PDB file of C-alpha atoms in Angstrom:
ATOM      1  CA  UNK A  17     -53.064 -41.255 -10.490  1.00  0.00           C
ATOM      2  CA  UNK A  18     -55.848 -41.545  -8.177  1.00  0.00           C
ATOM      3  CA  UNK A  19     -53.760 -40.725  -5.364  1.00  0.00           C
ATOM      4  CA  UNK A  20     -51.994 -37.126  -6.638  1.00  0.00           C
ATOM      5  CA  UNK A  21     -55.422 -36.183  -7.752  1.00  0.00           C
ATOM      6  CA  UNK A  22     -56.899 -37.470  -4.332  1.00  0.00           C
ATOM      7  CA  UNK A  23     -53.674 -35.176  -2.552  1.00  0.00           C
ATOM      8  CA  UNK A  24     -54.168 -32.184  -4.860  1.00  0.00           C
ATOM      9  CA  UNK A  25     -58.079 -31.632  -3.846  1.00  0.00           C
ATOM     10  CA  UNK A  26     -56.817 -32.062  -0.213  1.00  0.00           C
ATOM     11  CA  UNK A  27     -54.540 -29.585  -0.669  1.00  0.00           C
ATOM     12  CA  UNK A  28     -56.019 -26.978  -2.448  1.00  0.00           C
ATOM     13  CA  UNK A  29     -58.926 -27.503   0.250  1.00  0.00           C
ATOM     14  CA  UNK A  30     -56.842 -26.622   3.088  1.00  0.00           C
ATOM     15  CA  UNK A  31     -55.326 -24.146   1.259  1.00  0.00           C
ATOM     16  CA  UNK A  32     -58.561 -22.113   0.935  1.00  0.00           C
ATOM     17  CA  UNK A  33     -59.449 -22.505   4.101  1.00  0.00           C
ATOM     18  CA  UNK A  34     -56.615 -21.047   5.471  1.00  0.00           C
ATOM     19  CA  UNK A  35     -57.009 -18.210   2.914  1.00  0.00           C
ATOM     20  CA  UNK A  36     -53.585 -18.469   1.237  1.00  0.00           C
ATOM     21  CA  UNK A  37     -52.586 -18.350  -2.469  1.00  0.00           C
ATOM     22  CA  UNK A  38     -50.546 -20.867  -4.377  1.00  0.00           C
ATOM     23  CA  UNK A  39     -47.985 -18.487  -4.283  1.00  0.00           C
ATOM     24  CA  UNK A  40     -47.697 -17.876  -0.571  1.00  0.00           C
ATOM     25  CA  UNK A  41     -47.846 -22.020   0.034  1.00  0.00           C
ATOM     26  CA  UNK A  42     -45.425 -22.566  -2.591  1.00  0.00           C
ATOM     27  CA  UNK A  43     -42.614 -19.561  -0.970  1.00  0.00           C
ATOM     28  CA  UNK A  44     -43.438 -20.721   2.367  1.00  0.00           C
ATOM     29  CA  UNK A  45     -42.794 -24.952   1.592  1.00  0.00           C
ATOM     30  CA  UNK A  46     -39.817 -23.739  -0.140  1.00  0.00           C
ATOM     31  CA  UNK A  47     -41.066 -24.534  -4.103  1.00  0.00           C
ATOM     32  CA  UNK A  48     -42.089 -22.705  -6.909  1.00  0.00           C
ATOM     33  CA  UNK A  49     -45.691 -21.490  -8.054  1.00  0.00           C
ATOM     34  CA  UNK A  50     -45.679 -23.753 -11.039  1.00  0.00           C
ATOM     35  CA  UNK A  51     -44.802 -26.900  -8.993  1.00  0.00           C
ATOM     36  CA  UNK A  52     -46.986 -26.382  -6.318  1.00  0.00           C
ATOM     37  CA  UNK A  53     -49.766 -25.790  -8.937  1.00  0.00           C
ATOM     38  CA  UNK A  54     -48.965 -29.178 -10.473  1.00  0.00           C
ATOM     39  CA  UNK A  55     -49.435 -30.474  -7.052  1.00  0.00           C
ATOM     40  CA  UNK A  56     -52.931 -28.845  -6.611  1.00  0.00           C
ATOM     41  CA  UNK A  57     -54.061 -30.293  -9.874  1.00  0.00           C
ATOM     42  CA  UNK A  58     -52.759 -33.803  -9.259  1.00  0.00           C
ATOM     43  CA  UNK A  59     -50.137 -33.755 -12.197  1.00  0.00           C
ATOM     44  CA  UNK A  60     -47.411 -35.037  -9.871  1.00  0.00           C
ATOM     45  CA  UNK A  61     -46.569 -36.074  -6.107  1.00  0.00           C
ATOM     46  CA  UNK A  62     -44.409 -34.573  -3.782  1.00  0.00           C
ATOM     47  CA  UNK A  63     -40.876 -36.440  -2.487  1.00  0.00           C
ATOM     48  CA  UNK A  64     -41.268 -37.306   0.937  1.00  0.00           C
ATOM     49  CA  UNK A  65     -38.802 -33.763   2.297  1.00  0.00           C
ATOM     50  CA  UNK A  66     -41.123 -31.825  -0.102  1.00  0.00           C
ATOM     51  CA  UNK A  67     -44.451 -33.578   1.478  1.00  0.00           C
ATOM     52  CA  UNK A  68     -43.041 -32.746   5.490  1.00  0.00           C
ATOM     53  CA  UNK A  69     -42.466 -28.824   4.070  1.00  0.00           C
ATOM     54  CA  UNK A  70     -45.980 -28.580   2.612  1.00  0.00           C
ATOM     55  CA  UNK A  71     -47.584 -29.978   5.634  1.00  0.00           C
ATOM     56  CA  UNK A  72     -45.906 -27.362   7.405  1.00  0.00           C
ATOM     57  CA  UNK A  73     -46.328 -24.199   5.118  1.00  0.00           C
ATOM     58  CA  UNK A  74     -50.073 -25.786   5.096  1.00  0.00           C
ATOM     59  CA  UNK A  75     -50.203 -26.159   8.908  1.00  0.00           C
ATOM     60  CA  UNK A  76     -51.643 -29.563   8.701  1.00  0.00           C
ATOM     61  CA  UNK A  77     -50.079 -33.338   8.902  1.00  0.00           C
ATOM     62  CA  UNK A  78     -49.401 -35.910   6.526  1.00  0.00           C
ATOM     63  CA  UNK A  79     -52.473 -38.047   7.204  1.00  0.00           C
ATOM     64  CA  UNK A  80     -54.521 -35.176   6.252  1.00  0.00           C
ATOM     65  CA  UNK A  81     -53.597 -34.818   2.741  1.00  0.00           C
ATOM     66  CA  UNK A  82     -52.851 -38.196   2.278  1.00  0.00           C
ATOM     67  CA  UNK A  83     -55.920 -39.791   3.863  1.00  0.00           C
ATOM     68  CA  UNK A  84     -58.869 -37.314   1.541  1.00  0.00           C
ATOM     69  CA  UNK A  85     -61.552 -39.046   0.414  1.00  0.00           C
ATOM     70  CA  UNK A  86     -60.954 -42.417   1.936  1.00  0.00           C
ATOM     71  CA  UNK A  87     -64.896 -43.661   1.681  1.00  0.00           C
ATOM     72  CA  UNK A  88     -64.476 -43.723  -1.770  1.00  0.00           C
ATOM     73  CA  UNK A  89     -61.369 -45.867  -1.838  1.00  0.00           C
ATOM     74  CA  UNK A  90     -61.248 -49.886  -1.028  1.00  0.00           C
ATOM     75  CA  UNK A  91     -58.792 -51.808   0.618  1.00  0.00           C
ATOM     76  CA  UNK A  92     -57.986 -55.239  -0.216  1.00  0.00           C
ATOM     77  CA  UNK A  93     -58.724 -57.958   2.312  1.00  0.00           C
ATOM     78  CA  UNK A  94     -55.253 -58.848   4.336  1.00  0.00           C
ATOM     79  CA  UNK A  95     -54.705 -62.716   3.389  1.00  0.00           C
ATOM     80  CA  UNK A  96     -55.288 -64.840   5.888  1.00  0.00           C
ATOM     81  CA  UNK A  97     -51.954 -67.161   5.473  1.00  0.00           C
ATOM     82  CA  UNK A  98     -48.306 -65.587   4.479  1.00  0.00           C
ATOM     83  CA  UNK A  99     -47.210 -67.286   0.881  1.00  0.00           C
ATOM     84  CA  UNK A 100     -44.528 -70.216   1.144  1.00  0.00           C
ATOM     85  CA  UNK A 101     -42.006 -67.853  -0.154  1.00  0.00           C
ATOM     86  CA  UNK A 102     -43.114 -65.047   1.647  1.00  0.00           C
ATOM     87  CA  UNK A 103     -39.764 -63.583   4.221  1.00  0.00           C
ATOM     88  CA  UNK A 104     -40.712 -63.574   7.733  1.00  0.00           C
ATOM     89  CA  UNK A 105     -41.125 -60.781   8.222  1.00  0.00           C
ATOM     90  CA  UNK A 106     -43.593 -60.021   5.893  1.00  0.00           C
ATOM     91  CA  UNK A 107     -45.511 -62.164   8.328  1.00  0.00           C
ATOM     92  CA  UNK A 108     -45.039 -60.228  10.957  1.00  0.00           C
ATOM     93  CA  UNK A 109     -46.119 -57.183   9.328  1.00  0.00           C
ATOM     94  CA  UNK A 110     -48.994 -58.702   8.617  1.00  0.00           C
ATOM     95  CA  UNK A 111     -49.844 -59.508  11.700  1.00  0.00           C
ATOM     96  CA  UNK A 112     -49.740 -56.143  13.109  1.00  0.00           C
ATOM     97  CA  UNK A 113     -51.791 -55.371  10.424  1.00  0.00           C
ATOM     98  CA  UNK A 114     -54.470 -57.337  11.487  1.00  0.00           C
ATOM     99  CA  UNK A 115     -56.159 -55.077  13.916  1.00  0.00           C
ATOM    100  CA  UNK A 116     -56.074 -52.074  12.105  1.00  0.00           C
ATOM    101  CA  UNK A 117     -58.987 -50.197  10.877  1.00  0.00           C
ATOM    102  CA  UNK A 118     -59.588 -49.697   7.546  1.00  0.00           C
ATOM    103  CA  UNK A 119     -59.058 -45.916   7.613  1.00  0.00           C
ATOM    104  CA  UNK A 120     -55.488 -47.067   8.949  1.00  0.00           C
ATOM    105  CA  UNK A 121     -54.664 -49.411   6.099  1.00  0.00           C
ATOM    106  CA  UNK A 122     -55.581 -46.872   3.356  1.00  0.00           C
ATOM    107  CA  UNK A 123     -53.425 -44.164   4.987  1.00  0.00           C
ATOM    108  CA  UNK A 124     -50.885 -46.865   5.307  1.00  0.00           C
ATOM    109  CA  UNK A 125     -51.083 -48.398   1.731  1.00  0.00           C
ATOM    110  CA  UNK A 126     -51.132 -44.755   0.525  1.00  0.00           C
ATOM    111  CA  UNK A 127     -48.041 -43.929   2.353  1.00  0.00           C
ATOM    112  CA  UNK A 128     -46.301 -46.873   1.236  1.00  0.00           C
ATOM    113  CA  UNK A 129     -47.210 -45.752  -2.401  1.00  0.00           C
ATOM    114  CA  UNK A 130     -45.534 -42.603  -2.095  1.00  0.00           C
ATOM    115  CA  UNK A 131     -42.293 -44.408  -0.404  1.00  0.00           C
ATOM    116  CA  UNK A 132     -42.563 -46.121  -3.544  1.00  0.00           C
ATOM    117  CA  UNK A 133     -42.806 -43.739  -6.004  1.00  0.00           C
ATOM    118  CA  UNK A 134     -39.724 -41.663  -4.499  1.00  0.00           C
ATOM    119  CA  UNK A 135     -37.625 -44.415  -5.021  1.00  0.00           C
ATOM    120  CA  UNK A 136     -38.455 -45.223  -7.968  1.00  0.00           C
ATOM    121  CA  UNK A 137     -37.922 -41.765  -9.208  1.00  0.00           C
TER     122      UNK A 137
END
């Protein structure tokens, strides 16, 4: 929930600053008003295709809209040793993981949620 509502305000803010209507976002990403309004107010997430097409009709990237408001979210320490049962290459993800800042991890957790969601759908 946090996240749509976190990607609506994003979008809706560049949006406005590029002077556009929800109409004119919504024709040029390909959608309807009415979806792309339930966007804006966080009532849903776009699929992945729909995300790219926004970005564009928006002429911003992915990180932008996904990444808003990031001080006010927390990541979860990465563990320090991989669970018996763990594959190996979760391991290895979590070693690249390591390093990365914790801007990088939100983006990247956030990004992985929306992976999720679309196949889940």
């Amino acid at each position: 929930m946090a996240l749509r509502r976190s990607f609506g305000k994003a979008a809706r803010a560049v949006r406005l600053r590029l002077g556009l209507t929800q109409a004119q976002v919504a024709r040029r990403a390909g959608t309807t008003s009415g979806v792309y309004g339930r966007i804006e107010r966080g009532d849903m997430m776009p699929s992945v295709p729909n995300l790219l097409r926004l970005c564009e009709a928006l002429e911003t990237s992915p990180d932008v809209l996904l990444s808003h408001g990031l001080a006010e979210e927390q990541v979860p320490p990465v563990p320090t040793r991989p669970a018996p049962d763990e594959p190996p290459e979760v391991s290895r993800i979590v070693r690249l993981l390591r390093g990365w800042s914790r801007e990088r991890l939100v983006l990247l957790r956030k990004l992985v949620e929306l992976a999720d969601l679309e196949l889940h759908r």
